mmCIF file of C-alpha atoms in Angstrom:
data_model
loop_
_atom_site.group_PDB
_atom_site.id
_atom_site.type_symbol
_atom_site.label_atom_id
_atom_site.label_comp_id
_atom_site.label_asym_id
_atom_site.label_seq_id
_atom_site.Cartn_x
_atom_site.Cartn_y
_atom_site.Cartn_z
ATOM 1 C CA UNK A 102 -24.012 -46.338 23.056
ATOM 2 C CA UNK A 103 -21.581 -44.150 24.407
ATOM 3 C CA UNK A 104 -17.833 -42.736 23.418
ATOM 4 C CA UNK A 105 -16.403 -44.547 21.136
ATOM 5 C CA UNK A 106 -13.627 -47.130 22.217
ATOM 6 C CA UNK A 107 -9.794 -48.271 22.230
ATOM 7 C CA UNK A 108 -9.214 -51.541 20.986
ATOM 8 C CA UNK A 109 -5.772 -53.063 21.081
ATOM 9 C CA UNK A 110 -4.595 -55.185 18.538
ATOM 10 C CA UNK A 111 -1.708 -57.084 17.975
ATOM 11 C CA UNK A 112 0.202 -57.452 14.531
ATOM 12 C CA UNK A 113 -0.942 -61.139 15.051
ATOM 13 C CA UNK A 114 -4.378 -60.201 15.096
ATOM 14 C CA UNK A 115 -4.627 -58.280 11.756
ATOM 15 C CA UNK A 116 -2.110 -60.633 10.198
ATOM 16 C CA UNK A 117 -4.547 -63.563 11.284
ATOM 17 C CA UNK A 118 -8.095 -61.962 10.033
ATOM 18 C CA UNK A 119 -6.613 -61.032 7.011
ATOM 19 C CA UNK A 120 -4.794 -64.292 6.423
ATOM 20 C CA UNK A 121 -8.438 -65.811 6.813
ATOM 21 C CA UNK A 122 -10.077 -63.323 5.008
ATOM 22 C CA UNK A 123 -7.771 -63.942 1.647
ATOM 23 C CA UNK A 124 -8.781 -67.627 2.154
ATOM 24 C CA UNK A 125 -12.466 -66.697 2.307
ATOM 25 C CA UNK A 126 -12.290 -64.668 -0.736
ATOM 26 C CA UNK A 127 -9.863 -65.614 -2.872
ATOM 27 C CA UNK A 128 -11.789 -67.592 -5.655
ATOM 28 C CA UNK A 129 -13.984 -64.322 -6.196
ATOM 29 C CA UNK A 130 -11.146 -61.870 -6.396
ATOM 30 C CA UNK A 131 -8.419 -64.085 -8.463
ATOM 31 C CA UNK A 132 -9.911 -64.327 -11.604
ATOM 32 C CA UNK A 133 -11.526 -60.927 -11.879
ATOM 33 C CA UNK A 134 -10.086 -57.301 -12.894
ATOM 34 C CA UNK A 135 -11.354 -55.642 -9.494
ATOM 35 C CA UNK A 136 -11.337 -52.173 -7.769
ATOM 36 C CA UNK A 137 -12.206 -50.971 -4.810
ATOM 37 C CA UNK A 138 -13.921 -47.568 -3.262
ATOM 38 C CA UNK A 139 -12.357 -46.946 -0.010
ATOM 39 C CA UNK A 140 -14.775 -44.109 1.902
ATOM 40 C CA UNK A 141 -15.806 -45.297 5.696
ATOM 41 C CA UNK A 142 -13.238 -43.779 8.307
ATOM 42 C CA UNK A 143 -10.096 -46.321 8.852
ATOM 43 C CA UNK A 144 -11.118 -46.004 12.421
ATOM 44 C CA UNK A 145 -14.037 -48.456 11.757
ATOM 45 C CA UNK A 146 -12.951 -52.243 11.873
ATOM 46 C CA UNK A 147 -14.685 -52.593 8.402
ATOM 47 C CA UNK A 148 -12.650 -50.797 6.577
ATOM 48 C CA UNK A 149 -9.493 -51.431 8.147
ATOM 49 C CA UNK A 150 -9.395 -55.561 7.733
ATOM 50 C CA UNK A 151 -10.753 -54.621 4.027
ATOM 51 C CA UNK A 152 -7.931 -52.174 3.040
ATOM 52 C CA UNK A 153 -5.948 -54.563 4.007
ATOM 53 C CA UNK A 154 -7.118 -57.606 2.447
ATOM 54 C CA UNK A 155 -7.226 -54.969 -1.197
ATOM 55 C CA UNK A 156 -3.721 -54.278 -0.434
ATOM 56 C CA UNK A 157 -2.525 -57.961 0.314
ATOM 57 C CA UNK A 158 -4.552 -59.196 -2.891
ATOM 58 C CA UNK A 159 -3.059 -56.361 -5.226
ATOM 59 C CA UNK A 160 -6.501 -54.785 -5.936
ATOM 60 C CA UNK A 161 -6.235 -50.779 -6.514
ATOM 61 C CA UNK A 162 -8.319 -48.916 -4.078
ATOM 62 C CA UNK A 163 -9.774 -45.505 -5.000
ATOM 63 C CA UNK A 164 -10.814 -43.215 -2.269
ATOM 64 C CA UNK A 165 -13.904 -41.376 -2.371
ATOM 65 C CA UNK A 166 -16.352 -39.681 0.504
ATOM 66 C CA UNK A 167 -19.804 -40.527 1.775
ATOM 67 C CA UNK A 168 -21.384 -36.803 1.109
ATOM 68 C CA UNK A 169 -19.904 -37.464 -2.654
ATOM 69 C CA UNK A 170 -20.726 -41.108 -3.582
ATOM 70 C CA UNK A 171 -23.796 -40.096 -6.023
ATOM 71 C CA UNK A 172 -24.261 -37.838 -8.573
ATOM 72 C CA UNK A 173 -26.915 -36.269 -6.696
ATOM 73 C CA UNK A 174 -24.495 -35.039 -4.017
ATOM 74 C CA UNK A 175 -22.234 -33.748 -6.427
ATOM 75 C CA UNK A 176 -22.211 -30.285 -8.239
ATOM 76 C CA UNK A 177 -21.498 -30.069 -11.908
ATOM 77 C CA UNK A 178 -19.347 -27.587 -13.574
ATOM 78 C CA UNK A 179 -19.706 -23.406 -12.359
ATOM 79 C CA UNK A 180 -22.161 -25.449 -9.454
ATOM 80 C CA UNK A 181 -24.696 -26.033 -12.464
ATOM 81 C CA UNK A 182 -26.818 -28.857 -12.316
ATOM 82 C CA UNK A 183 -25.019 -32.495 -11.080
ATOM 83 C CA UNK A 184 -21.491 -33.412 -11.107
ATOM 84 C CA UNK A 185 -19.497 -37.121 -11.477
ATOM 85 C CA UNK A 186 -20.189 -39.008 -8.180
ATOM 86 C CA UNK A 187 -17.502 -41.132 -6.558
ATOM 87 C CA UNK A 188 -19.338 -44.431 -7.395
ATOM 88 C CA UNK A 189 -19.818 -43.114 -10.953
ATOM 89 C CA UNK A 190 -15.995 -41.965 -11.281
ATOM 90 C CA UNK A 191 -14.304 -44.631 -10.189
ATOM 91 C CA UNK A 192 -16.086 -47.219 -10.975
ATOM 92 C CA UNK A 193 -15.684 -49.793 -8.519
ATOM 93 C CA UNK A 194 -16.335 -53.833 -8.486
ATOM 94 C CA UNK A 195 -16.236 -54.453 -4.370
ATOM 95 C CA UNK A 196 -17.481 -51.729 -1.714
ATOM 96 C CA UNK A 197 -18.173 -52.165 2.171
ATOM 97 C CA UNK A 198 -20.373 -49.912 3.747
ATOM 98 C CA UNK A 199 -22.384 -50.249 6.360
ATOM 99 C CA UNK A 200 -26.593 -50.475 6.719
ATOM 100 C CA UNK A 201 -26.954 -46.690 6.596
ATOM 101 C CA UNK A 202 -24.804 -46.499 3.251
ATOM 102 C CA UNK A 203 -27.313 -49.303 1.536
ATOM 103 C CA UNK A 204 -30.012 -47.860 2.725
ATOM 104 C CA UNK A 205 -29.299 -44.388 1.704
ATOM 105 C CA UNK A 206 -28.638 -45.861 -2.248
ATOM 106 C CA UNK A 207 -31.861 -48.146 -2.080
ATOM 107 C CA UNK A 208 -33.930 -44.303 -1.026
ATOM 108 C CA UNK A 209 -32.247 -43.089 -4.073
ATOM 109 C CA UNK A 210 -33.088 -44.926 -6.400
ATOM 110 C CA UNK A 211 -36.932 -45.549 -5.158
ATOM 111 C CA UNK A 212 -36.950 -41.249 -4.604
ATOM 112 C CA UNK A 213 -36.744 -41.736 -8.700
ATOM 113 C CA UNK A 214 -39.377 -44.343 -8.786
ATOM 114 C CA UNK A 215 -41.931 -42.382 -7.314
ATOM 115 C CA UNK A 216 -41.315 -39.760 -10.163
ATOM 116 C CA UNK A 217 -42.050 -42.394 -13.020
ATOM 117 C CA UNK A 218 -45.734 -43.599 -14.180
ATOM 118 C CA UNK A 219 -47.260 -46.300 -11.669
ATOM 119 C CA UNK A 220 -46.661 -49.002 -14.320
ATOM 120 C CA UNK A 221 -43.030 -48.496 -14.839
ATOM 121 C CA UNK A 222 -42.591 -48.498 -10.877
ATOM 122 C CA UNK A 223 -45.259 -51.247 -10.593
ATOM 123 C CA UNK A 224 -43.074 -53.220 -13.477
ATOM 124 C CA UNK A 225 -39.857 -52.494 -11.920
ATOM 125 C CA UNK A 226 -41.396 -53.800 -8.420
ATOM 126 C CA UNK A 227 -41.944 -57.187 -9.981
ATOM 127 C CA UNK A 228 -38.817 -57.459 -11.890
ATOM 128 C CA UNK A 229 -36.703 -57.369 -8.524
ATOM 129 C CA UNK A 230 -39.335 -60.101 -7.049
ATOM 130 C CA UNK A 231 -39.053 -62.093 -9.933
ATOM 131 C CA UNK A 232 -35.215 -62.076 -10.029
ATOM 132 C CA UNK A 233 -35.065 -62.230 -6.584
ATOM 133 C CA UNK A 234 -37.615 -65.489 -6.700
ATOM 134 C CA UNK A 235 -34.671 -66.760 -9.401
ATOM 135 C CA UNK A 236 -31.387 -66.331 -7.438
ATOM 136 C CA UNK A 237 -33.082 -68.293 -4.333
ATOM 137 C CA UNK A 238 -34.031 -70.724 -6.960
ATOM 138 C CA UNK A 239 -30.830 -71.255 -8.992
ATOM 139 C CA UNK A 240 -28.739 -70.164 -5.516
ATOM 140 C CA UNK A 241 -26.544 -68.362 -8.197
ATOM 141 C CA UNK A 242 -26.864 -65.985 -10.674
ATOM 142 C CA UNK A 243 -27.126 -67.277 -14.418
ATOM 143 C CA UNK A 244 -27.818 -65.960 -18.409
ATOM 144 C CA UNK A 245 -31.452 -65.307 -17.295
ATOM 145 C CA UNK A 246 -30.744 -63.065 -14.238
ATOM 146 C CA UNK A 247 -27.915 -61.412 -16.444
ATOM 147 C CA UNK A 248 -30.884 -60.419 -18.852
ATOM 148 C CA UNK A 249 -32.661 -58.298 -16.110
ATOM 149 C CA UNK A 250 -29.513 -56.357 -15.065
ATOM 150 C CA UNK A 251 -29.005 -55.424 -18.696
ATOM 151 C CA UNK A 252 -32.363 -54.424 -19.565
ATOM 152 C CA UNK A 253 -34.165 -53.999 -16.298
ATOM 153 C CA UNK A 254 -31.437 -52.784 -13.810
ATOM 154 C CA UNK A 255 -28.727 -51.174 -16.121
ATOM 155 C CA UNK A 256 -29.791 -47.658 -15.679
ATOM 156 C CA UNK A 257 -29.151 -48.581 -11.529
ATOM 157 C CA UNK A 258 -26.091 -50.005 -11.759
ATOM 158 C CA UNK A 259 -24.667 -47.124 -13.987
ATOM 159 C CA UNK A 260 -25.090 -45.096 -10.525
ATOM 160 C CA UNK A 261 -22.423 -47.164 -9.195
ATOM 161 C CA UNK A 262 -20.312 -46.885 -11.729
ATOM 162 C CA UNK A 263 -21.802 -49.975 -14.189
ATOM 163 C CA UNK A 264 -19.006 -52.496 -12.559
ATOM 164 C CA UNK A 265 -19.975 -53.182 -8.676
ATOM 165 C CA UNK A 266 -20.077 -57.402 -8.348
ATOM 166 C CA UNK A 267 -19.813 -57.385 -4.642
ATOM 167 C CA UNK A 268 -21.147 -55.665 -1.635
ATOM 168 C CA UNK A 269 -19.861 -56.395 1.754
ATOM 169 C CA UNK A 270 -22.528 -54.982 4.888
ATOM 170 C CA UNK A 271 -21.378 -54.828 8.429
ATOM 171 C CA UNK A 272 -21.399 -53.003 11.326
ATOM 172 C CA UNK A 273 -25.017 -53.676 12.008
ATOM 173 C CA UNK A 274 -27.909 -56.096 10.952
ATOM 174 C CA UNK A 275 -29.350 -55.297 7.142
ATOM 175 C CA UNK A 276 -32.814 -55.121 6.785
ATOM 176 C CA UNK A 277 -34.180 -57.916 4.505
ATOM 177 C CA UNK A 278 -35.743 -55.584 2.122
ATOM 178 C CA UNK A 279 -32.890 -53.560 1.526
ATOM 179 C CA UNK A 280 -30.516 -57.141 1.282
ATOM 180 C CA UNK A 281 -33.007 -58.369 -1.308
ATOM 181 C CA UNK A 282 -33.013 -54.607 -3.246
ATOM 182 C CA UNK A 283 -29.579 -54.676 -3.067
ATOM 183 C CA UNK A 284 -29.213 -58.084 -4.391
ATOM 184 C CA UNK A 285 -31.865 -58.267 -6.617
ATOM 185 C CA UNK A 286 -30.664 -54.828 -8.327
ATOM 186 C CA UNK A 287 -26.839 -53.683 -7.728
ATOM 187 C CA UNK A 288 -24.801 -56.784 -6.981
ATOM 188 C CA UNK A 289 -24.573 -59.439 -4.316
ATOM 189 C CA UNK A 290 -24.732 -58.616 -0.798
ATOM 190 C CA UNK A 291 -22.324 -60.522 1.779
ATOM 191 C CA UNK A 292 -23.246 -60.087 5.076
ATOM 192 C CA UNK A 293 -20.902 -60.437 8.245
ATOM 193 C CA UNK A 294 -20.519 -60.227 11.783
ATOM 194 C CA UNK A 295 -17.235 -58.827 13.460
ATOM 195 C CA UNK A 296 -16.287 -57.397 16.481
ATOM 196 C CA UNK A 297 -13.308 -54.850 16.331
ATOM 197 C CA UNK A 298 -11.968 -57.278 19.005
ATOM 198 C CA UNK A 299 -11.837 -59.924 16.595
ATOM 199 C CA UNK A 300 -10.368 -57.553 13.723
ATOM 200 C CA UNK A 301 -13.680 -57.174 12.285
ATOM 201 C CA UNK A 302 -13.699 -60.991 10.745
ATOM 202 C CA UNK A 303 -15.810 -63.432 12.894
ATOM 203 C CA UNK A 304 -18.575 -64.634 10.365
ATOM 204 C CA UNK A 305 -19.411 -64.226 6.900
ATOM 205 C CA UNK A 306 -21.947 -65.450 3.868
ATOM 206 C CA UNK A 307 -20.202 -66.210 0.936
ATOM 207 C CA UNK A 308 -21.704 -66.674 -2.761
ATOM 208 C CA UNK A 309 -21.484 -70.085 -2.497
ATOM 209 C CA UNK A 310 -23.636 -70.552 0.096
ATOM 210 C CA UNK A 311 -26.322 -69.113 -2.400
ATOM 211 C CA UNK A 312 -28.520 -66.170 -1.398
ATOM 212 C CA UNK A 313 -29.056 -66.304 2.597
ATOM 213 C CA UNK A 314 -30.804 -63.645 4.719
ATOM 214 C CA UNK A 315 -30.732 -63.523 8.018
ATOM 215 C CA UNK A 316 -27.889 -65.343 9.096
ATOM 216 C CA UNK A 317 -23.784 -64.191 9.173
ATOM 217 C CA UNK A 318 -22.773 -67.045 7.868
ATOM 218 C CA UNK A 319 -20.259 -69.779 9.745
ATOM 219 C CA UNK A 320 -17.067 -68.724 11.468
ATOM 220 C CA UNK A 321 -14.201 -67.306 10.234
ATOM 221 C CA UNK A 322 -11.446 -69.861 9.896
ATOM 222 C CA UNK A 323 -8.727 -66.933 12.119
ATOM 223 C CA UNK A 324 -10.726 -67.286 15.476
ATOM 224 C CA UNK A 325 -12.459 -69.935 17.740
ATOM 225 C CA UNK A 326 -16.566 -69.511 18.907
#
């Protein structure tokens, strides 16, 4: 919309948004060996308030790039054939990225698809709509939705490094088809809603609110709607 803008914020505010974001998160981090992949400019809101919640919590971050995430971006040895993506090297449990980002790893994967006999696409089609059908269902995931991601989804999930529990999107609206891809197939998807004004924290869904789409989620406890 324009040149990008200043935004002034005080220690207070980033000490605030990340006080509330530790609250929001802490039953999903605390019990977990977690890592994080650090790649989205610290210029964008996003990844500032998440750095520092990773830093705050004690989780290691690992740095990587956006034109080197995937395998498929990176050369292998001598420039012969493909190379040890970002995703794939460091093997992370939590990454934020933004719509584009999700999108670009849902094309991946479905460029692949299109390769493979009608019935293996046609099966893998109505494995994500079936787990899909059983997260809304069970509003968690469970032993049978475990079963898919080993036999079903494991060859995905290796792209990302085999490990990736949790997704956060922002910066724009996700589409519902690549939420549900996403969710269904990789790991789950919170979605927020944050202005830089408000240090990038003003809404966000949460696991245990079960799998929502379209919505942001209720308020972050650090500011007032």
């Amino acid at each position: 919309t324009g040149p990008p803008k200043g935004v002034e914020l005080t220690n207070a505010n980033i000490i605030a948004a990340t006080g509330a974001a530790e609250y929001l998160v802490i039953e999903l981090v605390k019990n977990q060996e977690h890592s994080y992949i650090g790649f989205l400019p610290l210029a964008h809101v996003l990844e500032f308030l998440v750095e520092f919640i990773m830093i705050s919590m004690g989780v290691p971050i690992g740095y990587g790039s956006i034109r080197t995430l995937m395998n498929d971006f990176v050369c292998g040895p001598n420039g012969e054939g493909k190379g040890e993506g970002d995703l794939k090297a460091l093997k992370p449990t939590i990454m934020a990225g933004v719509p584009a980002v999700w999108e670009k790893i849902k094309k991946g994967v479905e460029s692949k698809l299109e390769k493979q006999h009608w019935a293996v696409k046609k099966t893998f089609e109505a494995a994500i709509e079936m787990k899909w059908q059983m997260l809304q269902f069970f509003g968690k995931p469970n032993a049978l939705t475990n079963a898919y991601d080993s036999v079903i989804f494991g060859a995905i999930r290796d792209v990302t490094g085999g490990r990736l529990m949790y997704g956060v999107s922002g910066g724009a609206p996700v589409s519902f088809e690549t939420q549900k891809f996403i969710t269904s197939t990789l790991c789950f998807m919170l979605q927020g809603y944050g202005l830089s004004e408000c240090c990038g924290l003003a809404a966000i869904t949460l696991p245990s609110f079960g799998v929502t789409t379209g919505v942001i989620g209720p308020p972050s406890p650090s500011i007032e709607f």
